Amino acid sequence: MSVRTMLDKKSWAVVGVSKNKRKFGYKVYKRLKDAGYTVYAVNPNLSELDGDQVYADLASLPEVPEVVNCVVPPEVTTSIIPQCAEEGIKYVWMQPGSDCREAFALAEENNIEAERACVMVELGRR
């Protein structure tokens, strides 16, 4: 699976959204929304972001997204992979700094395709 193919998927969840507009958790969420994607915000410590509902976890989402974008520390990304497998999510996008070998290994074990790239950079190339 290439980055380009993942970007063709229209339903995304961003794990690690932030209310702080300077943080990547906010920037990634906003950039995907502005690009026309259906995007769900996931953060157990928030209830809303810019008027949108924020969900505590992937299991709480109203639909299963095609791609999960992780904007969290590597150990959190690693804990997200089994949740993706449980929900039937096949694609995980790890923002730089959210990835680690263990997360990639878990993704492979669970037949989840994982990429590490900056979604903002990649959307800019389109």
Coordinates of N, CA and C in Angstrom, one line a residue:
M1 N 0.9 -1.2 0.0 CA 0.0 0.0 0.0 C 0.9 1.2 0.0
S2 N 0.6 2.1 -0.9 CA 1.4 3.4 -0.9 C 0.7 4.5 -0.2
V3 N 1.4 5.5 0.1 CA 0.8 6.7 0.7 C -0.3 7.2 -0.2
R4 N 0.0 7.2 -1.5 CA -1.0 7.8 -2.4 C -2.3 7.0 -2.3
T5 N -2.2 5.7 -2.3 CA -3.4 4.9 -2.2 C -4.2 5.2 -0.9
M6 N -3.5 5.3 0.2 CA -4.1 5.7 1.5 C -4.9 7.0 1.4
L7 N -4.2 7.9 0.7 CA -4.8 9.3 0.6 C -6.1 9.2 -0.3
D8 N -6.3 8.2 -1.0 CA -7.5 8.0 -1.8 C -8.7 7.6 -0.9
K9 N -8.4 7.1 0.3 CA -9.5 6.7 1.2 C -10.1 7.9 1.8
K10 N -11.4 8.0 1.9 CA -12.1 9.2 2.3 C -12.5 9.3 3.7
S11 N -12.4 8.2 4.5 CA -12.9 8.2 5.9 C -11.7 8.0 6.8
W12 N -11.4 9.0 7.6 CA -10.2 8.9 8.5 C -10.6 9.2 10.0
A13 N -9.8 8.7 10.9 CA -9.9 9.0 12.3 C -8.5 9.5 12.6
V14 N -8.5 10.6 13.4 CA -7.2 11.2 13.9 C -7.1 10.9 15.4
V15 N -6.2 10.1 15.8 CA -6.0 9.7 17.2 C -5.0 10.7 17.7
G16 N -5.4 11.5 18.7 CA -4.4 12.4 19.3 C -4.7 13.8 18.9
V17 N -6.0 14.1 18.6 CA -6.3 15.5 18.3 C -6.1 16.4 19.5
S18 N -5.9 17.7 19.2 CA -5.6 18.6 20.3 C -6.3 19.9 20.0
K19 N -6.7 20.6 21.1 CA -7.3 21.9 20.9 C -6.3 23.0 20.6
N20 N -5.0 22.7 20.9 CA -3.9 23.6 20.7 C -3.6 23.7 19.2
K21 N -3.9 24.9 18.6 CA -3.8 25.0 17.2 C -2.4 24.9 16.7
R22 N -1.4 25.0 17.6 CA 0.0 24.9 17.2 C 0.5 23.5 17.2
K23 N -0.3 22.6 17.7 CA 0.1 21.2 17.8 C -0.3 20.4 16.6
F24 N 0.5 19.4 16.2 CA 0.2 18.6 15.0 C -1.2 17.8 15.1
G25 N -1.6 17.5 16.3 CA -2.9 16.8 16.5 C -4.0 17.7 16.0
Y26 N -3.9 19.0 16.1 CA -4.9 19.9 15.6 C -4.7 20.1 14.1
K27 N -3.4 20.4 13.7 CA -3.1 20.7 12.3 C -3.5 19.6 11.4
V28 N -3.2 18.3 11.7 CA -3.5 17.2 10.9 C -5.0 17.0 10.7
Y29 N -5.7 17.1 11.8 CA -7.2 17.0 11.8 C -7.8 18.1 10.9
K30 N -7.4 19.3 11.1 CA -7.9 20.4 10.3 C -7.5 20.3 8.8
R31 N -6.3 19.9 8.5 CA -5.9 19.8 7.1 C -6.7 18.7 6.4
L32 N -6.9 17.6 7.0 CA -7.7 16.5 6.4 C -9.1 17.0 6.2
K33 N -9.7 17.7 7.2 CA -11.1 18.2 7.0 C -11.2 19.2 5.8
D34 N -10.2 20.1 5.8 CA -10.2 21.1 4.8 C -10.0 20.5 3.4
A35 N -9.4 19.3 3.3 CA -9.1 18.7 2.1 C -10.3 17.9 1.6
G36 N -11.4 17.9 2.4 CA -12.7 17.2 2.0 C -12.9 15.8 2.6
Y37 N -12.0 15.4 3.4 CA -12.1 14.0 4.0 C -13.2 14.0 5.1
T38 N -13.8 12.9 5.3 CA -14.7 12.7 6.5 C -13.7 12.3 7.6
V39 N -13.6 13.1 8.7 CA -12.6 12.9 9.7 C -13.2 12.9 11.1
Y40 N -12.9 11.9 11.8 CA -13.3 11.7 13.2 C -12.2 12.1 14.2
A41 N -12.4 12.9 15.2 CA -11.4 13.2 16.2 C -11.5 12.2 17.3
V42 N -10.3 11.8 17.7 CA -10.2 10.8 18.8 C -9.2 11.3 19.9
N43 N -9.7 11.5 21.1 CA -8.9 11.9 22.2 C -9.8 11.7 23.5
P44 N -9.4 10.8 24.4 CA -10.2 10.5 25.6 C -10.3 11.7 26.5
N45 N -9.5 12.7 26.3 CA -9.5 13.9 27.2 C -10.3 15.1 26.7
L46 N -10.9 15.0 25.5 CA -11.7 16.1 24.9 C -13.1 15.6 24.6
S47 N -14.0 16.6 24.6 CA -15.4 16.2 24.2 C -15.8 16.8 22.9
E48 N -15.1 18.0 22.5 CA -15.4 18.6 21.3 C -14.2 19.4 20.8
L49 N -14.1 19.6 19.5 CA -13.0 20.4 18.8 C -13.6 21.2 17.7
D50 N -13.6 22.5 17.8 CA -14.1 23.3 16.7 C -15.6 23.0 16.4
G51 N -16.3 22.6 17.5 CA -17.7 22.3 17.3 C -18.0 20.9 16.9
D52 N -17.0 20.1 16.6 CA -17.2 18.7 16.3 C -17.0 17.8 17.5
Q53 N -17.8 16.7 17.5 CA -17.6 15.8 18.6 C -16.3 15.1 18.6
V54 N -15.7 14.9 19.7 CA -14.4 14.1 19.9 C -14.8 12.8 20.6
Y55 N -14.3 11.7 20.0 CA -14.6 10.4 20.6 C -13.5 9.9 21.5
A56 N -13.9 9.1 22.5 CA -12.9 8.6 23.4 C -11.9 7.6 22.8
D57 N -12.5 6.8 21.9 CA -11.7 5.7 21.3 C -12.3 5.3 20.0
L58 N -11.6 4.4 19.3 CA -12.0 4.0 18.0 C -13.4 3.3 18.0
A59 N -13.6 2.5 19.1 CA -14.8 1.8 19.2 C -16.1 2.7 19.4
S60 N -15.9 3.9 19.8 CA -17.0 4.9 20.0 C -17.4 5.6 18.7
L61 N -16.6 5.4 17.6 CA -16.9 6.1 16.4 C -18.2 5.7 15.8
P62 N -19.0 6.6 15.1 CA -20.2 6.2 14.5 C -20.1 5.3 13.3
E63 N -18.9 5.2 12.7 CA -18.6 4.3 11.6 C -17.2 3.9 11.7
V64 N -16.8 2.8 11.0 CA -15.4 2.4 11.0 C -14.7 3.2 9.9
P65 N -13.7 4.0 10.3 CA -12.9 4.7 9.3 C -12.0 3.8 8.4
E66 N -11.7 4.2 7.3 CA -10.8 3.5 6.4 C -9.4 3.6 6.9
V67 N -9.0 4.7 7.4 CA -7.6 5.0 7.8 C -7.6 5.6 9.2
V68 N -6.7 5.2 10.0 CA -6.4 5.8 11.3 C -5.1 6.5 11.2
N69 N -5.1 7.8 11.5 CA -3.9 8.6 11.6 C -3.5 8.8 13.0
C70 N -2.3 8.4 13.4 CA -1.8 8.5 14.8 C -0.9 9.7 14.9
V71 N -1.3 10.6 15.8 CA -0.5 11.8 16.2 C -0.3 11.7 17.7
V72 N 0.4 10.7 18.1 CA 0.5 10.4 19.5 C 1.9 9.8 19.8
P73 N 2.4 9.7 21.0 CA 3.7 9.0 21.2 C 3.7 7.6 20.8
P74 N 4.8 7.0 20.4 CA 4.9 5.7 19.9 C 4.3 4.6 20.7
E75 N 4.3 4.7 22.0 CA 3.7 3.7 22.9 C 2.2 3.7 22.8
V76 N 1.6 4.9 22.5 CA 0.2 5.0 22.3 C -0.2 4.4 20.9
T77 N 0.6 4.7 19.9 CA 0.4 4.1 18.6 C 0.4 2.6 18.7
T78 N 1.3 2.0 19.4 CA 1.4 0.6 19.6 C 0.1 0.1 20.3
S79 N -0.4 0.8 21.2 CA -1.7 0.4 21.8 C -2.9 0.5 20.9
I80 N -2.8 1.4 19.9 CA -3.9 1.6 19.0 C -4.0 0.5 17.9
I81 N -2.9 -0.1 17.6 CA -2.9 -1.2 16.5 C -3.9 -2.3 16.9
P82 N -3.9 -2.9 18.1 CA -4.9 -3.9 18.4 C -6.3 -3.5 18.3
Q83 N -6.5 -2.2 18.7 CA -7.9 -1.6 18.5 C -8.3 -1.5 17.1
C84 N -7.3 -1.2 16.2 CA -7.6 -1.1 14.8 C -8.0 -2.5 14.3
A85 N -7.2 -3.5 14.7 CA -7.5 -4.9 14.2 C -8.9 -5.3 14.7
E86 N -9.2 -5.0 15.9 CA -10.5 -5.3 16.5 C -11.7 -4.7 15.7
E87 N -11.5 -3.5 15.3 CA -12.5 -2.7 14.6 C -12.5 -3.0 13.1
G88 N -11.5 -3.8 12.6 CA -11.5 -4.1 11.2 C -10.8 -3.1 10.3
I89 N -10.1 -2.2 10.9 CA -9.4 -1.1 10.2 C -8.1 -1.6 9.6
K90 N -7.9 -1.4 8.3 CA -6.8 -2.0 7.6 C -5.7 -1.1 7.3
Y91 N -5.8 0.2 7.6 CA -4.8 1.1 7.2 C -4.5 2.1 8.4
V92 N -3.2 2.2 8.7 CA -2.7 3.0 9.8 C -1.6 3.9 9.3
W93 N -1.8 5.2 9.5 CA -0.9 6.2 9.0 C -0.2 6.8 10.3
M94 N 1.1 6.7 10.4 CA 1.8 7.1 11.6 C 2.5 8.4 11.2
Q95 N 2.1 9.5 11.9 CA 2.9 10.8 11.7 C 4.3 10.6 12.2
P96 N 5.3 11.3 11.6 CA 6.6 11.2 12.1 C 6.7 11.5 13.6
G97 N 7.3 10.6 14.4 CA 7.4 10.7 15.8 C 6.4 9.9 16.5
S98 N 5.4 9.4 15.8 CA 4.4 8.5 16.5 C 4.7 7.0 16.2
D99 N 5.7 6.8 15.3 CA 6.0 5.4 14.9 C 7.1 4.8 15.7
C100 N 7.1 3.4 15.7 CA 8.2 2.7 16.3 C 8.2 1.3 15.7
R101 N 9.2 0.6 15.8 CA 9.3 -0.8 15.3 C 8.2 -1.7 15.8
E102 N 7.9 -1.6 17.1 CA 6.9 -2.4 17.7 C 5.5 -2.2 17.0
A103 N 5.2 -0.9 16.8 CA 3.9 -0.6 16.1 C 3.8 -1.2 14.7
F104 N 4.9 -1.1 14.0 CA 5.0 -1.7 12.6 C 4.9 -3.2 12.7
A105 N 5.5 -3.8 13.6 CA 5.5 -5.3 13.8 C 4.1 -5.7 14.1
L106 N 3.4 -5.0 15.0 CA 2.1 -5.4 15.4 C 1.1 -5.2 14.2
A107 N 1.3 -4.1 13.5 CA 0.5 -3.9 12.3 C 0.6 -5.1 11.3
E108 N 1.9 -5.5 11.1 CA 2.1 -6.6 10.2 C 1.4 -7.9 10.7
E109 N 1.6 -8.2 12.0 CA 1.0 -9.3 12.6 C -0.5 -9.4 12.4
N110 N -1.1 -8.2 12.4 CA -2.6 -8.0 12.3 C -3.1 -7.7 10.9
N111 N -2.2 -7.9 9.9 CA -2.6 -7.6 8.5 C -3.1 -6.2 8.3
I112 N -2.5 -5.3 9.0 CA -2.8 -3.9 8.8 C -1.6 -3.2 8.1
E113 N -2.0 -2.5 7.0 CA -0.9 -1.8 6.3 C -0.6 -0.5 7.0
A114 N 0.6 -0.2 7.2 CA 1.1 1.0 8.0 C 2.1 1.8 7.2
E115 N 1.9 3.1 7.3 CA 2.9 4.0 6.6 C 3.3 5.0 7.6
R116 N 4.5 5.5 7.4 CA 5.0 6.6 8.2 C 5.3 7.8 7.3
A117 N 4.6 8.9 7.4 CA 4.8 10.0 6.6 C 4.0 11.2 7.2
C118 N 4.3 12.4 6.8 CA 3.5 13.5 7.3 C 2.3 13.8 6.3
V119 N 1.1 13.6 6.8 CA -0.1 13.7 5.9 C -0.2 15.1 5.3
M120 N 0.3 16.2 6.1 CA 0.2 17.5 5.6 C 1.2 17.7 4.4
V121 N 2.3 17.1 4.5 CA 3.3 17.2 3.3 C 2.7 16.4 2.1
E122 N 2.2 15.2 2.4 CA 1.7 14.4 1.3 C 0.5 15.0 0.6
L123 N -0.4 15.6 1.4 CA -1.5 16.3 0.8 C -1.1 17.5 0.0
G124 N 0.0 18.2 0.4 CA 0.5 19.3 -0.3 C 1.1 18.9 -1.7
R125 N 1.5 17.7 -1.8 CA 2.1 17.2 -3.1 C 1.0 16.8 -4.1
R126 N -0.3 16.7 -3.7 CA -1.4 16.3 -4.5 C -1.8 17.4 -5.4

